[in-house]
Coordinates of C-alpha atoms in Angstrom, one line a residue:
M1 CA -4.3 58.8 -9.1
K2 CA -7.1 56.5 -7.9
T3 CA -6.7 54.5 -11.1
L4 CA -3.0 54.1 -10.4
V5 CA -3.7 52.9 -6.9
K6 CA -6.3 50.4 -8.1
M7 CA -3.8 49.1 -10.6
I8 CA -1.1 48.7 -8.0
A9 CA -3.5 47.0 -5.6
A10 CA -4.7 44.6 -8.4
G11 CA -1.1 43.8 -9.2
L12 CA -0.3 43.1 -5.5
V13 CA -3.3 40.8 -5.3
A14 CA -2.3 38.9 -8.5
G15 CA 1.3 38.7 -7.3
S16 CA 0.1 37.3 -3.9
A17 CA -2.1 34.7 -5.7
L18 CA 0.9 33.6 -7.8
S19 CA 3.1 33.4 -4.8
A20 CA 0.5 31.3 -2.9
A21 CA 0.2 29.0 -5.9
A22 CA 4.0 28.6 -6.1
V23 CA 4.1 27.8 -2.4
V24 CA 1.4 25.1 -2.8
A25 CA 3.2 23.6 -5.8
Q26 CA 6.5 23.6 -4.0
D27 CA 5.3 22.1 -0.8
Y28 CA 3.1 19.4 -2.4
P29 CA 3.2 16.5 -1.7
K30 CA 4.2 16.3 1.9
Q31 CA 2.8 12.9 2.5
P32 CA 1.8 9.7 0.5
V33 CA -0.9 10.1 -2.1
T34 CA -3.7 7.6 -2.5
I35 CA -5.2 6.6 -5.8
V36 CA -8.6 4.9 -5.4
V37 CA -9.4 2.2 -7.9
P38 CA -13.2 1.7 -7.9
F39 CA -12.8 -2.0 -8.7
S40 CA -11.4 -5.1 -7.1
A41 CA -7.7 -5.9 -6.9
G42 CA -6.3 -7.9 -9.8
G43 CA -8.6 -6.5 -12.4
P44 CA -7.4 -4.6 -15.5
T45 CA -7.9 -1.1 -14.1
D46 CA -6.1 -2.1 -11.0
T47 CA -3.2 -3.4 -13.1
V48 CA -2.9 -0.1 -15.0
T49 CA -3.1 2.0 -11.9
R50 CA -0.4 0.1 -10.0
L51 CA 2.0 0.6 -12.9
V52 CA 1.3 4.3 -13.1
A53 CA 1.3 4.8 -9.4
A54 CA 4.8 3.3 -9.0
A55 CA 6.2 5.6 -11.7
M56 CA 4.4 8.7 -10.3
S57 CA 5.9 8.0 -6.9
E58 CA 9.4 8.5 -8.4
D59 CA 8.4 11.9 -9.9
L60 CA 6.6 13.1 -6.8
G61 CA 9.1 11.9 -4.3
Q62 CA 6.3 10.4 -2.2
Q63 CA 4.7 7.0 -2.1
V64 CA 1.6 6.7 -4.2
V65 CA -0.7 4.1 -2.7
V66 CA -3.4 2.2 -4.5
Q67 CA -6.6 1.6 -2.7
N68 CA -9.3 -0.7 -4.1
V69 CA -12.9 0.4 -3.3
G70 CA -15.0 -1.9 -5.4
G71 CA -18.8 -2.1 -5.7
A72 CA -21.8 -0.7 -7.5
G73 CA -20.2 -0.7 -10.9
G74 CA -17.4 1.6 -9.8
T75 CA -19.7 4.3 -8.3
L76 CA -18.8 3.4 -4.7
G77 CA -15.2 4.3 -5.1
A78 CA -15.9 7.3 -7.3
G79 CA -18.3 8.6 -4.7
Q80 CA -15.7 8.3 -2.0
V81 CA -13.2 10.4 -3.9
A82 CA -15.8 13.0 -4.8
A83 CA -16.5 13.5 -1.1
A84 CA -12.8 13.5 -0.1
A85 CA -10.8 16.5 0.9
N86 CA -9.6 18.5 -2.2
D87 CA -6.0 18.6 -1.0
G88 CA -4.5 16.4 -3.7
Y89 CA -4.0 13.4 -1.4
T90 CA -7.0 11.3 -2.6
L91 CA -7.3 10.7 -6.3
L92 CA -9.4 8.5 -8.6
L93 CA -8.3 6.4 -11.5
H94 CA -11.4 5.3 -13.4
H95 CA -12.2 4.0 -16.8
I96 CA -15.0 4.5 -19.3
G97 CA -17.5 3.9 -16.5
M98 CA -17.2 7.5 -15.5
S99 CA -19.1 8.4 -18.7
T100 CA -21.7 5.6 -18.5
A101 CA -22.8 5.9 -14.9
P102 CA -25.1 8.9 -15.4
A103 CA -27.1 6.9 -17.9
L104 CA -27.1 3.7 -15.9
Y105 CA -27.9 5.0 -12.4
A106 CA -31.1 7.0 -11.7
S107 CA -29.4 8.5 -8.6
L108 CA -25.6 9.0 -8.3
P109 CA -23.9 10.3 -5.2
Y110 CA -21.8 12.5 -7.4
D111 CA -21.8 14.3 -10.8
P112 CA -18.9 13.1 -13.0
M113 CA -18.8 16.5 -14.8
T114 CA -18.8 18.8 -11.7
D115 CA -17.5 16.9 -8.7
F116 CA -14.1 16.1 -10.1
A117 CA -11.1 18.0 -11.4
P118 CA -9.6 16.1 -14.4
I119 CA -5.8 15.5 -14.3
G120 CA -5.3 13.6 -17.6
L121 CA -6.0 10.6 -19.7
V122 CA -3.8 7.5 -19.1
T123 CA -4.5 4.8 -21.7
E124 CA -7.0 3.3 -24.0
V125 CA -7.2 -0.5 -23.6
P126 CA -8.5 -2.9 -26.3
M127 CA -10.9 -5.6 -25.2
T128 CA -11.0 -9.3 -26.1
M129 CA -13.9 -11.7 -26.4
V130 CA -12.7 -14.9 -24.6
A131 CA -14.0 -18.2 -23.4
R132 CA -13.0 -21.2 -21.4
K133 CA -10.4 -23.1 -23.2
D134 CA -12.6 -26.1 -23.9
F135 CA -15.6 -24.1 -25.2
E136 CA -16.9 -25.7 -28.3
P137 CA -16.7 -23.0 -31.0
A138 CA -13.3 -22.9 -32.7
T139 CA -13.4 -19.6 -34.5
L140 CA -15.1 -16.2 -34.3
E141 CA -17.5 -17.3 -37.0
D142 CA -18.2 -20.5 -35.1
L143 CA -18.8 -18.5 -31.9
I144 CA -21.3 -16.2 -33.5
A145 CA -23.3 -19.1 -34.9
Y146 CA -23.1 -21.0 -31.6
V147 CA -24.3 -18.0 -29.6
K148 CA -27.2 -17.3 -31.9
E149 CA -28.3 -21.0 -31.7
N150 CA -27.9 -21.5 -28.0
G151 CA -28.7 -18.0 -26.6
E152 CA -29.4 -18.1 -22.9
N153 CA -27.8 -21.5 -22.5
V154 CA -24.5 -19.6 -22.8
T155 CA -23.2 -18.0 -19.6
Y156 CA -21.4 -14.7 -19.9
A157 CA -19.4 -13.2 -16.9
N158 CA -19.1 -9.5 -16.2
A159 CA -18.1 -7.3 -13.3
G160 CA -21.6 -5.8 -12.9
I161 CA -23.6 -2.9 -14.3
G162 CA -21.4 -0.2 -15.8
A163 CA -18.2 -2.3 -15.8
A164 CA -16.3 -2.5 -19.1
S165 CA -17.0 -6.2 -19.3
Q166 CA -20.8 -5.5 -19.0
L167 CA -20.7 -2.8 -21.6
C168 CA -18.9 -5.0 -24.1
G169 CA -21.3 -7.9 -23.5
M170 CA -24.2 -5.5 -24.0
L171 CA -22.9 -4.4 -27.4
F172 CA -22.2 -8.0 -28.4
Q173 CA -25.6 -9.2 -27.5
D174 CA -27.2 -6.2 -29.3
A175 CA -25.1 -6.8 -32.4
L176 CA -26.1 -10.5 -32.6
E177 CA -29.7 -9.8 -31.5
T178 CA -29.3 -12.6 -28.9
K179 CA -29.7 -12.8 -25.2
L180 CA -27.1 -14.6 -23.1
T181 CA -27.3 -15.5 -19.4
E182 CA -25.2 -12.9 -17.7
V183 CA -23.4 -13.7 -14.4
P184 CA -22.2 -10.7 -12.5
Y185 CA -19.1 -10.8 -10.3
Q186 CA -17.5 -8.4 -7.9
G187 CA -14.7 -7.6 -10.4
T188 CA -13.2 -9.3 -13.4
G189 CA -10.5 -10.8 -11.3
P190 CA -12.9 -13.4 -9.7
A191 CA -14.7 -13.7 -13.0
M192 CA -11.4 -14.7 -14.7
T193 CA -10.8 -17.3 -12.0
D194 CA -14.1 -19.0 -12.8
L195 CA -13.5 -18.7 -16.5
L196 CA -10.1 -20.4 -16.0
G197 CA -11.9 -23.1 -13.9
G198 CA -14.5 -23.7 -16.6
Q199 CA -17.5 -22.5 -14.5
I200 CA -18.3 -19.8 -17.0
D201 CA -18.5 -20.0 -20.8
M202 CA -17.5 -16.5 -21.9
M203 CA -16.5 -13.0 -21.0
C204 CA -15.2 -9.8 -22.7
D205 CA -12.4 -8.1 -20.8
Q206 CA -9.5 -5.7 -21.3
T207 CA -6.2 -7.0 -22.7
T208 CA -4.6 -6.0 -19.5
N209 CA -6.5 -8.8 -17.8
T210 CA -6.5 -11.4 -20.6
T211 CA -3.3 -11.3 -22.7
S212 CA -1.1 -13.5 -20.5
Q213 CA -3.8 -16.2 -20.2
I214 CA -4.4 -16.1 -23.9
Q215 CA -0.8 -16.4 -24.7
A216 CA -0.5 -19.3 -22.2
G217 CA -3.4 -21.1 -23.8
E218 CA -5.4 -21.0 -20.6
I219 CA -8.4 -19.4 -22.3
K220 CA -9.6 -19.2 -25.9
A221 CA -9.6 -15.8 -27.7
Y222 CA -12.1 -15.1 -30.4
A223 CA -11.8 -11.4 -31.2
V224 CA -10.4 -8.0 -30.3
T225 CA -12.8 -5.1 -30.1
T226 CA -10.7 -2.6 -32.0
S227 CA -10.9 -1.8 -35.7
E228 CA -7.5 -3.4 -36.3
R229 CA -5.6 -6.4 -34.9
I230 CA -3.2 -5.6 -32.0
A231 CA 0.5 -6.3 -32.1
V232 CA 0.6 -8.4 -28.9
L233 CA -2.2 -10.7 -30.2
P234 CA -1.6 -10.8 -33.9
D235 CA -3.5 -14.0 -34.5
V236 CA -6.7 -12.8 -32.9
P237 CA -9.1 -11.3 -35.5
T238 CA -11.3 -8.2 -35.1
M239 CA -15.0 -8.4 -34.7
A240 CA -15.4 -6.9 -38.2
E241 CA -13.5 -9.9 -39.6
G242 CA -16.2 -12.2 -38.2
G243 CA -18.9 -10.1 -39.7
V244 CA -19.8 -8.0 -36.6
D245 CA -19.7 -4.5 -38.0
N246 CA -19.4 -1.2 -36.1
F247 CA -18.1 -3.0 -33.0
N248 CA -15.2 -0.7 -32.0
L249 CA -14.7 -0.5 -28.2
S250 CA -11.6 0.5 -26.2
I251 CA -11.6 1.3 -22.5
W252 CA -10.1 4.7 -21.8
H253 CA -8.8 5.5 -18.3
G254 CA -8.4 8.9 -16.7
L255 CA -7.0 10.3 -13.4
Y256 CA -9.1 12.7 -11.3
A257 CA -8.9 14.7 -8.1
P258 CA -11.9 16.0 -6.2
A259 CA -13.4 19.3 -7.5
G260 CA -11.9 22.4 -6.0
T261 CA -8.4 21.0 -5.8
D262 CA -5.9 23.9 -6.2
Q263 CA -4.8 24.3 -9.8
A264 CA -1.1 24.3 -8.7
I265 CA -1.7 20.8 -7.3
I266 CA -3.5 19.7 -10.5
D267 CA -0.6 21.0 -12.6
R268 CA 1.9 19.1 -10.4
L269 CA -0.1 15.9 -10.7
T270 CA -0.4 16.3 -14.5
Q271 CA 3.4 16.7 -14.6
A272 CA 3.9 13.5 -12.6
L273 CA 1.4 11.6 -14.7
Q274 CA 3.1 12.7 -17.9
A275 CA 6.5 11.6 -16.5
A276 CA 5.0 8.2 -15.5
L277 CA 3.6 7.6 -19.0
A278 CA 6.9 8.5 -20.6
D279 CA 8.7 6.1 -18.4
E280 CA 10.2 3.2 -20.4
T281 CA 9.2 0.6 -17.9
V282 CA 5.6 1.7 -17.9
G283 CA 5.6 1.8 -21.7
N284 CA 7.1 -1.7 -22.0
S285 CA 4.7 -3.1 -19.3
F286 CA 1.7 -1.6 -21.1
A287 CA 2.9 -3.1 -24.4
E288 CA 3.0 -6.5 -22.9
L289 CA -0.6 -6.1 -21.8
G290 CA -1.7 -5.0 -25.3
T291 CA -2.1 -1.3 -24.7
Y292 CA 0.0 1.9 -24.7
P293 CA 0.3 5.2 -22.7
V294 CA -1.4 8.1 -24.2
P295 CA 0.9 10.9 -25.5
A296 CA 1.6 13.9 -23.3
S297 CA -0.8 16.0 -25.3
E298 CA -3.7 13.8 -24.1
A299 CA -2.5 13.4 -20.5
T300 CA -3.9 16.8 -19.6
P301 CA -7.0 18.1 -17.8
D302 CA -8.5 19.6 -21.0
A303 CA -8.1 16.3 -22.9
L304 CA -9.7 14.3 -20.2
A305 CA -12.6 16.8 -19.7
E306 CA -13.3 16.7 -23.4
K307 CA -13.2 12.9 -23.5
L308 CA -15.5 12.6 -20.5
E309 CA -18.1 15.1 -22.0
G310 CA -18.1 13.5 -25.4
Q311 CA -18.3 9.9 -24.1
T312 CA -21.1 10.8 -21.6
A313 CA -23.3 12.0 -24.4
L314 CA -22.4 9.0 -26.6
W315 CA -23.2 6.4 -24.0
A316 CA -26.4 8.1 -22.9
E317 CA -27.8 7.4 -26.4
V318 CA -26.5 3.8 -26.5
I319 CA -27.7 2.8 -23.1
A320 CA -31.1 4.4 -23.6
A321 CA -31.6 2.5 -26.8
A322 CA -30.6 -0.7 -25.1
G323 CA -32.9 -0.1 -22.2
V324 CA -30.2 -1.1 -19.6
A325 CA -30.3 0.3 -16.1
A326 CA -28.8 -0.5 -12.7
Q327 CA -31.1 -2.0 -10.2

């Protein structure tokens, strides 16, 4: 009899929990949702986020607002979300920097693995090595020779320690065994402005921030950082074609909530993210920027968690070998 009572009680508790979860999912969201981008407005991650946010708004039935909180290589905005209420109304869309921060910063205000609840992967964006349009080298082979000869006389723009542009530059300098003069900016938006104006020689940035300028002839493109050429820039060679082997870098993006967010809310947000990535307008816009939405099977909490764990381990080794650290 006691066993039966316990079973009935357990069933009632489980049923109550399911009911509570159903209520949470049904009621959410009741107000606008904010996605924090930990970089400046106008940059590549901001561009991706605004496209996704607009489509998620349609599925959620509430406005999804994008808030830029730049600084400290993306750690300022990430820390703000980690400390936010875990009610599903403050989210983070971050890139590969989530996996590099632990190796770059001696002290972080958050733990990427434990202070966030993954929602899903969003996209993997190729990068392009570009320069001011009047930069002397004509081809990738010319660029490699020029950089090796001129070294620190060449200025290289990035968005600060931990930014995708900085990681790409680090790998490029390591591959060529050459040191450039790095010029950090508060985001790749202002860096691109100076590149267009001829104040900076080079930078490496995501196709979401360079494709339109390359196609307009406003900057010179030397290479893409993927193993194969990309459809939107078919005339731009890969690094391997110029003799730079094992240079394969794409910038993955993921959507996160603060740790402890109710699973029913995570599930609802994953559903909205998958709907956004399946939206034809989003797909077409991504294609124009040289990237693509991940399939629904990767826009999941498990896929993002696995990606973050694997990339954190990978970049810890790369960054340690390079001896790079945030000041």
